[in-house]
Coordinates of C-alpha atoms and ligand atoms in Angstrom, one line a residue:
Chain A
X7 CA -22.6 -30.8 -31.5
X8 CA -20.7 -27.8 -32.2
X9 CA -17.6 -28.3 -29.4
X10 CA -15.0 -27.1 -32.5
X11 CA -17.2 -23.9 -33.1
X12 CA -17.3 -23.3 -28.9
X13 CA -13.7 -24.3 -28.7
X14 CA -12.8 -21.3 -30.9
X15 CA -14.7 -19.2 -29.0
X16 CA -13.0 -20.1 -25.8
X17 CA -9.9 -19.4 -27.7
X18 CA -10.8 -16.1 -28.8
X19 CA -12.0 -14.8 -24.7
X20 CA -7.9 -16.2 -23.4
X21 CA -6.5 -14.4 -26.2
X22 CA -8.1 -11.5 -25.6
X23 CA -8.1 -11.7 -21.7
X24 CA -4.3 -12.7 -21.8
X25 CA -3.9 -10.0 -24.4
X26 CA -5.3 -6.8 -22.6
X27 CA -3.2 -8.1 -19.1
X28 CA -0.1 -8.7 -20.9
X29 CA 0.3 -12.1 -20.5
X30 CA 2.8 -14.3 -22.0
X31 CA 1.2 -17.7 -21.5
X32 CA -2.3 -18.9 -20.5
X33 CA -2.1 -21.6 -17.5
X34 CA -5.7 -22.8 -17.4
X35 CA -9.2 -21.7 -18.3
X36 CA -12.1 -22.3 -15.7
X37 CA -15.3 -22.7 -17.2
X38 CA -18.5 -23.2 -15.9
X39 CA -20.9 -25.6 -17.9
X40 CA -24.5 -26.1 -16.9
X41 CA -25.5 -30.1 -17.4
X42 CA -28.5 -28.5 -19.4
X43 CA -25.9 -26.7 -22.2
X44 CA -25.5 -29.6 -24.4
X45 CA -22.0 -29.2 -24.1
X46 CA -19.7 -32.2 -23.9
X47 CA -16.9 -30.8 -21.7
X48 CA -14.2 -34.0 -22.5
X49 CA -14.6 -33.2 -26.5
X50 CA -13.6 -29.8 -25.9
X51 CA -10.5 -30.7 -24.1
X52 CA -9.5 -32.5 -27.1
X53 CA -10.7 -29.6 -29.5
X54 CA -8.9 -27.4 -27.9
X55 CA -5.2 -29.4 -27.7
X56 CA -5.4 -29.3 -31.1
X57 CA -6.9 -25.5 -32.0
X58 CA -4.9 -24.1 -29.2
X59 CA -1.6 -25.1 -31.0
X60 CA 0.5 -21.7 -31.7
X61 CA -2.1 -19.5 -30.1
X62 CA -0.6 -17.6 -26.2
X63 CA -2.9 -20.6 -25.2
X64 CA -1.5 -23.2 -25.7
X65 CA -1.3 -25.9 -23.3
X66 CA -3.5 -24.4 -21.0
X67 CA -5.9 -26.8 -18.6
X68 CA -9.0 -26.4 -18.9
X69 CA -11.2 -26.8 -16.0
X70 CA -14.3 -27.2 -16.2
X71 CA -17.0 -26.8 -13.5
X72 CA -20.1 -28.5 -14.0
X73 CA -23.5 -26.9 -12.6
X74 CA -26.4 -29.5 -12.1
X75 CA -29.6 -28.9 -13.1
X76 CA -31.8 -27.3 -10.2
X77 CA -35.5 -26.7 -10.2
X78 CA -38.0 -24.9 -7.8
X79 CA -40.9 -27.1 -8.1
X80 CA -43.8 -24.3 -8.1
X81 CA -45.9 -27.6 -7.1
X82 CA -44.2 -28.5 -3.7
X83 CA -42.4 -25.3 -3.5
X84 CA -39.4 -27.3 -2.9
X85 CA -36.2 -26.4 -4.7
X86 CA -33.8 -30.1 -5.7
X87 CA -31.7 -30.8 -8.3
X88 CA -33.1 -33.2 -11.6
X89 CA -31.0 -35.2 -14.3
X90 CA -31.9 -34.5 -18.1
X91 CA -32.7 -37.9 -18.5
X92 CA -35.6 -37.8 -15.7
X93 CA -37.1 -34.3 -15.7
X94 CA -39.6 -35.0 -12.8
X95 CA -39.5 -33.1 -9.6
X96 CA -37.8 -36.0 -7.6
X97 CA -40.0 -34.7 -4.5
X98 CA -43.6 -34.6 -5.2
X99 CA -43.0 -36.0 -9.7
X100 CA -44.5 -32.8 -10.8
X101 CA -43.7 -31.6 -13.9
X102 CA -44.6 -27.5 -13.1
X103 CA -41.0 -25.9 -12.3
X104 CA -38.5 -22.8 -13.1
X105 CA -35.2 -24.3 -13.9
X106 CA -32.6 -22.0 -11.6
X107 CA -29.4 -23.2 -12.8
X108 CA -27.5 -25.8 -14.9
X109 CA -27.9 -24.0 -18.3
X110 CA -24.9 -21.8 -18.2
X111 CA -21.6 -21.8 -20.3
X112 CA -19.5 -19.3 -20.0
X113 CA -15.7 -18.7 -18.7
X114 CA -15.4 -17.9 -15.4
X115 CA -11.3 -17.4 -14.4
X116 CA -8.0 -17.4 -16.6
X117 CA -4.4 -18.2 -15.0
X118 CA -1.4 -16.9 -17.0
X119 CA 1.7 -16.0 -16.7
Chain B
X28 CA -2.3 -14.1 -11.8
X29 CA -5.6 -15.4 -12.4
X30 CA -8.2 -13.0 -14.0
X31 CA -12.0 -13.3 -13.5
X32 CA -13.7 -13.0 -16.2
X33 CA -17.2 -14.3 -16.8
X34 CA -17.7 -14.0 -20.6
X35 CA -20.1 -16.1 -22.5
X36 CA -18.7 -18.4 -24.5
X37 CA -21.5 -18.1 -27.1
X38 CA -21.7 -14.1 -27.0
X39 CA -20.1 -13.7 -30.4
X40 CA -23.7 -15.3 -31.3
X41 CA -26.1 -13.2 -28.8
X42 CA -24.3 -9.8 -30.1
X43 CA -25.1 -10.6 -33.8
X44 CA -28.6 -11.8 -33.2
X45 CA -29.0 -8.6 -31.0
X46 CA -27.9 -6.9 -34.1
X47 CA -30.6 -8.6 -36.1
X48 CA -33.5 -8.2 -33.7
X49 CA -32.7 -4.2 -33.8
X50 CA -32.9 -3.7 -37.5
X51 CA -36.3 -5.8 -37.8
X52 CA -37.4 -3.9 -34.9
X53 CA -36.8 -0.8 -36.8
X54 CA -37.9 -2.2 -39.9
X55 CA -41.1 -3.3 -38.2
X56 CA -40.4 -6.8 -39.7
X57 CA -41.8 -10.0 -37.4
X58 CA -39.4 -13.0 -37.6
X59 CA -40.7 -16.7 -36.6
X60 CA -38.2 -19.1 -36.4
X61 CA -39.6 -22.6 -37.3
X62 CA -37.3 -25.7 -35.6
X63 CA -38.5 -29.6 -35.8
X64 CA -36.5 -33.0 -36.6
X65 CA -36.1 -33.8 -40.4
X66 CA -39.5 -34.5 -42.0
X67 CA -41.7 -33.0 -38.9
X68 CA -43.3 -30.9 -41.3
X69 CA -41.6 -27.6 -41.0
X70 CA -42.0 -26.6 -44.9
X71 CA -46.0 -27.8 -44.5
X72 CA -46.7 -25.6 -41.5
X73 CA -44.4 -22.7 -43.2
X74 CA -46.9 -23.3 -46.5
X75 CA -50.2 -23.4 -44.5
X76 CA -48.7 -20.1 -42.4
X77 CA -48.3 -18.4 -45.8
X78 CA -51.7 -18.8 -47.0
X79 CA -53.3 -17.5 -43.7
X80 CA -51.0 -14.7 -43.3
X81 CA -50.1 -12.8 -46.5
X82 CA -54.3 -12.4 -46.9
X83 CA -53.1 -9.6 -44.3
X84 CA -49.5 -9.5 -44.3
X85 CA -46.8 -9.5 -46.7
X86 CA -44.6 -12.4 -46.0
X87 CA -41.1 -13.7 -47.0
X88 CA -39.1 -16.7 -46.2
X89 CA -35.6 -17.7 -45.4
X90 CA -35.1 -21.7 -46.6
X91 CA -32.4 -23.2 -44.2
X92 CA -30.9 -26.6 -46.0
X93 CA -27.6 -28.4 -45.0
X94 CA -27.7 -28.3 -49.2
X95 CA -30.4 -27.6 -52.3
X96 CA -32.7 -25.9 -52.9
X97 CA -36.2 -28.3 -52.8
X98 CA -38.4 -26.2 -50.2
X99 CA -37.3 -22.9 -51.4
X100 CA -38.6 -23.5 -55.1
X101 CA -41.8 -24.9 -53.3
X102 CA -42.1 -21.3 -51.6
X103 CA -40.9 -19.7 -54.4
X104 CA -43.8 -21.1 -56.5
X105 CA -46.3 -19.4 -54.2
X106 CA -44.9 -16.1 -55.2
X107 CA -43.2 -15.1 -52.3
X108 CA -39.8 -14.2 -52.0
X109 CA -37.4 -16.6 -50.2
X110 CA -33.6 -17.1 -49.8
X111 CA -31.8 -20.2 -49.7
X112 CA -29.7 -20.7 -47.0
X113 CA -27.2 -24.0 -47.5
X114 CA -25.5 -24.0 -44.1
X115 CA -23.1 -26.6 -45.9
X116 CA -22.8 -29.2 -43.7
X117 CA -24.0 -27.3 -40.2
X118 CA -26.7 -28.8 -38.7
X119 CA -28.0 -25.5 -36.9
X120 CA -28.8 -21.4 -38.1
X121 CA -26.5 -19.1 -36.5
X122 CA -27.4 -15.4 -36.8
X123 CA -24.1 -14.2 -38.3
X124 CA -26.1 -16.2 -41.5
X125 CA -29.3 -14.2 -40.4
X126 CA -27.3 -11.0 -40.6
X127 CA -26.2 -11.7 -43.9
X128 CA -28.7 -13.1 -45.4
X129 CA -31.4 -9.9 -44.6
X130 CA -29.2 -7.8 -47.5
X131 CA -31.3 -10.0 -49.8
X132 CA -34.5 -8.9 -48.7
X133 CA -36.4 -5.6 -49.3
X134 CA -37.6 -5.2 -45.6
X135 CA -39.3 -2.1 -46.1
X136 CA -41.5 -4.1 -47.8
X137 CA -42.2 -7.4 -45.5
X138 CA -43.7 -7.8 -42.7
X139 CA -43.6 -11.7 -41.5
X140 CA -40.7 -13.3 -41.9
X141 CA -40.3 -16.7 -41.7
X142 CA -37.1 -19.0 -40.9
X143 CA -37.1 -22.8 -41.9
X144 CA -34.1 -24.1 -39.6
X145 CA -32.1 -26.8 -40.2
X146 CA -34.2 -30.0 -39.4
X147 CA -32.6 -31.1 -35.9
X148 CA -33.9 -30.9 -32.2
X149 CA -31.0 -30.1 -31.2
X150 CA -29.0 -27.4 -31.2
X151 CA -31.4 -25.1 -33.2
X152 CA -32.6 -24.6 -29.8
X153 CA -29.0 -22.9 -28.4
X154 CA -28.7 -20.6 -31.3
X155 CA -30.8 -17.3 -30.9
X156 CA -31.3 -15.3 -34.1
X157 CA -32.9 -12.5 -33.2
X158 CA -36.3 -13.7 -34.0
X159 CA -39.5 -12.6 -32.2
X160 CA -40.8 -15.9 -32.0
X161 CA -39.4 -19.5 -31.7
X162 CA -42.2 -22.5 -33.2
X163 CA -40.7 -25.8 -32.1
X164 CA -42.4 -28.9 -34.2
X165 CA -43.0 -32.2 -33.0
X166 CA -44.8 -34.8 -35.4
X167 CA -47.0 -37.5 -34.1
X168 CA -45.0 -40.1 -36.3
X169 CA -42.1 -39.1 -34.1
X170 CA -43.3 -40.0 -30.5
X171 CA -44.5 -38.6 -27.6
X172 CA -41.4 -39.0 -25.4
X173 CA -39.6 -36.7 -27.7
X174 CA -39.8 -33.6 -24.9
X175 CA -38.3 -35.3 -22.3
X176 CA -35.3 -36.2 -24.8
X177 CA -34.8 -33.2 -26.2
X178 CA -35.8 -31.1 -23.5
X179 CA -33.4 -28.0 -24.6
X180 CA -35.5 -27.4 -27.5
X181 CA -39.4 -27.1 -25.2
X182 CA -37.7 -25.4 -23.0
X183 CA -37.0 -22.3 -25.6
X184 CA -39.9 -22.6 -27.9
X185 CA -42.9 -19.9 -27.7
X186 CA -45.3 -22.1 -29.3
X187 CA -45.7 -26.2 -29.6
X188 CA -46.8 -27.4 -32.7
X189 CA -47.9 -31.0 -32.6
X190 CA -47.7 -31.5 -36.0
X191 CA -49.9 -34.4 -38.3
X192 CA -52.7 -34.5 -35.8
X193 CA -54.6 -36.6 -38.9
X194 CA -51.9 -39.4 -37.6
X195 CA -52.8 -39.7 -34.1
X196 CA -54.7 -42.9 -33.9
X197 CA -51.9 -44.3 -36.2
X198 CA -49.5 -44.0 -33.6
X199 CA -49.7 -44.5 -29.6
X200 CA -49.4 -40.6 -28.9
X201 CA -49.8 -39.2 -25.9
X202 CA -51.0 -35.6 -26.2
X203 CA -51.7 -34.5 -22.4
X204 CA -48.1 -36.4 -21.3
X205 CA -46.4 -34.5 -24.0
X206 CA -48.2 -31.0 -23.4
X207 CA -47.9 -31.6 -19.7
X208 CA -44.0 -32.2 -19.8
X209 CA -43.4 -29.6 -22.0
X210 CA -45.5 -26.9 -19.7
X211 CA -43.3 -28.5 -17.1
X212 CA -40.3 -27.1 -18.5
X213 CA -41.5 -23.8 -19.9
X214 CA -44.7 -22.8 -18.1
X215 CA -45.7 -20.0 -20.8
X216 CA -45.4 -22.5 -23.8
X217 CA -48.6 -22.4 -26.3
X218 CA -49.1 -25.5 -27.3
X219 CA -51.4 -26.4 -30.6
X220 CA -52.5 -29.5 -32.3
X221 CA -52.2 -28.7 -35.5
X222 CA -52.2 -30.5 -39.4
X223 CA -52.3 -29.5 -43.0
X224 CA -54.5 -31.9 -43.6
X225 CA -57.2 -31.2 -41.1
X226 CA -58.5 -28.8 -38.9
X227 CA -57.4 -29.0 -35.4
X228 CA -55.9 -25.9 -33.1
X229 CA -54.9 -24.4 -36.3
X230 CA -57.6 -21.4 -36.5
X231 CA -56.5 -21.0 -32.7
X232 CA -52.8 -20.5 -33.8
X233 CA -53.5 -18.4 -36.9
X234 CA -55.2 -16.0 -33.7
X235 CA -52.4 -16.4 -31.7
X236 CA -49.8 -15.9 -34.4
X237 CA -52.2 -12.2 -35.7
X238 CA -52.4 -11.1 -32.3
X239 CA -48.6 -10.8 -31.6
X240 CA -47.7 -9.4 -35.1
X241 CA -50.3 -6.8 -35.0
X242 CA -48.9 -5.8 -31.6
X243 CA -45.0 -5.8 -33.0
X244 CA -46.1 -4.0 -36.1
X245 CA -49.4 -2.3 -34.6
X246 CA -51.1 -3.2 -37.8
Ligands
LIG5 N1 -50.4 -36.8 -42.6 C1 -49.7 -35.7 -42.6 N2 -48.5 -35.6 -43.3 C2 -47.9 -34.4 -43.3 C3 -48.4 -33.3 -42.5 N3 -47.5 -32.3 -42.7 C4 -46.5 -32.7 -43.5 N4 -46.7 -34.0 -43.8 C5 -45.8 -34.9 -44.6 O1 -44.6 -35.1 -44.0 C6 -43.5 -35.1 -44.9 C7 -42.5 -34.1 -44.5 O2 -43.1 -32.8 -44.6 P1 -42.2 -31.5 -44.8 O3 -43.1 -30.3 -44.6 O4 -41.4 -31.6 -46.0 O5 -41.2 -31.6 -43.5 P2 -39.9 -30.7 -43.2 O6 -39.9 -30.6 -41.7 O7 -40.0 -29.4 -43.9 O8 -38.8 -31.6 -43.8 P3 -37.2 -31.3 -44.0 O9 -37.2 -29.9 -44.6 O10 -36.8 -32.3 -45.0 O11 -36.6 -31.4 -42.7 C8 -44.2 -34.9 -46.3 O12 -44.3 -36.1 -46.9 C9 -45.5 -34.2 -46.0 O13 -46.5 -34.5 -46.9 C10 -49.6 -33.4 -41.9 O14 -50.1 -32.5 -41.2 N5 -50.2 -34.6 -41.9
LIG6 MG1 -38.5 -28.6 -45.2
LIG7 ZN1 -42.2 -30.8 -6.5
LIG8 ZN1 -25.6 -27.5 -34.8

């Protein structure tokens, strides 16, 4: 919902990254988004081809690494990974879990030049 | 050359809300932020909170609205102070606003504060403002399959709110699949029926509610 808002802020970390190594050019930006985020990763492709324009990043790729959601079922004691749209343990269908991973967003590497 | 970075993409957001939560925590000021769909009853709950809590506490309010002004001159005839907040157009708080908006309030001089966000189950939920406490509403009229649709939004949430109890046997609403998904995704979640029309879990809340001011503000 707020991919233009997020783009900018992915804009701001290369600039400053590239900045403080003395880049000239930023290659790509890997970023790792958890399926739980909310994010839409192919939106802020777009977003960012257009907000990137003039800025030492653009035409950068970005690549983004998406993190599936994965539980440890307190339940079964088993740890698997769920989809948002079915939030049952897929093992034993209990509902009483710690989420480990798939809610991050953040940027992991730059490239540049 | 590639550079490793890890930076959170949403940090210019956690530092400012970081920088709110420290000057209410000096101020000894308690902050509930109040998140539900359009029409869950969000101003109702913030109306019945007021009446319990400023017999004890003074209390203030913060109005979010994409635009106007209509809940905050309902508050406002109560007698308690309240800021607009028009988020033109944004369909979430962010706590750059939060920052901003605090110069309008004497804070030496509250001690609940109370945020009406932008009505929206959505991304509410990603934006942290500093508060002490995050009230997520869900209305009977909406449905009980709302928590496994929205799940973001349980998942952050301190206390459940399932709002217009009254309405229950109007709609088919599940209560214990509701309250057991939503302890499925956040094991600690309090969960309340609740209505301003009846009494439900709402004397249970008000307790709730008392016992964590009193130990933020020790009074
Ligand atoms: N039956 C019943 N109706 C309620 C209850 N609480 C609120 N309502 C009604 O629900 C409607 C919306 O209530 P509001 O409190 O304005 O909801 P809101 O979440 O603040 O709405 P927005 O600010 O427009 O997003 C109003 O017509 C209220 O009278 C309740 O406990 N029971
Ligand atoms: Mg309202
Ligand atoms: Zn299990
Ligand atoms: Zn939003």
């Amino acid at each position: 919902m707020h991919e233009l808002a997020i783009t900018e802020g992915i804009i701001k970390i290369a600039k400053e990254v590239a900045e403080k190594n003395n880049a000239n050019k930023v290659l790509s930006i890997k970023i790792k988004c958890g399926d739980f985020s909310g994010v839409i990763p192919s939106l802020i492709q777009e977003y960012f081809d257009i907000v990137s324009r003039g800025t030492i990043a653009e035409g950068a790729k970005l690549i983004i690494d998406r993190v599936p959601i994965k539980i440890s079922c307190s339940e079964c004691n088993n740890e698997s990974e769920i989809k948002r749209s079915d939030i049952r343990c897929p093992i034993c269908g209990g509902y009483q879990y710690k989420i480990i991973s798939g809610k991050e967003f953040y940027v992991e590497a730059l490239e540049v030049e | 050359m590639e550079i490793k970075v890890v930076k959170q993409i949403m940090e210019w957001n956690e530092d400012c809300s970081n920088e709110v939560k420290r000057e209410l925590d000096e101020k000894k000021v308690f902050m509930i932020n109040i998140m539900g769909s359009p029409g869950a009853g969000k101003t109702s709950v913030i109306v019945e909170l007021i009446k319990e809590l400023s017999k004890d506490y003074k209390v203030a309010v913060i109005e979010g609205d994409i635009t106007g002004q209509i809940d905050a001159e309902k508050i406002s005839e109560m007698g308690i102070p309240v800021v607009q907040l028009n988020t033109d157009g944004a369909c979430h708080i962010e706590a750059m606003s939060i920052k901003n908006i605090l110069a309008y309030f004497n804070l030496n001089d509250i001690d609940v504060l109370l945020i009406e966000n932008i009505g929206n189950l959505v991304c509410p939920a990603e934006f942290n403002l500093g508060e002490d406490l995050k009230v997520a509403i869900l209305s009977i009229p909406e449905g009980d399959d709302k928590v496994q649709k929205y799940p973001l939004m349980f998942s952050v949430a301190n206390i459940l709110l399932v709002n217009k109890y009254d309405m229950k046997e109007f709609f088919e609403f599940d209560y214990d699949k509701v309250s057991m998904y939503a302890k499925g995704l956040n094991p600690n979640l309090e969960i309340y029926r609740f209505s301003s029309k009846k009494e439900y879990d709402n004397k249970e809340l008000f307790a709730s509610l008392r016992r964590k001011i009193k130990d933020k503000l020790n009074k």
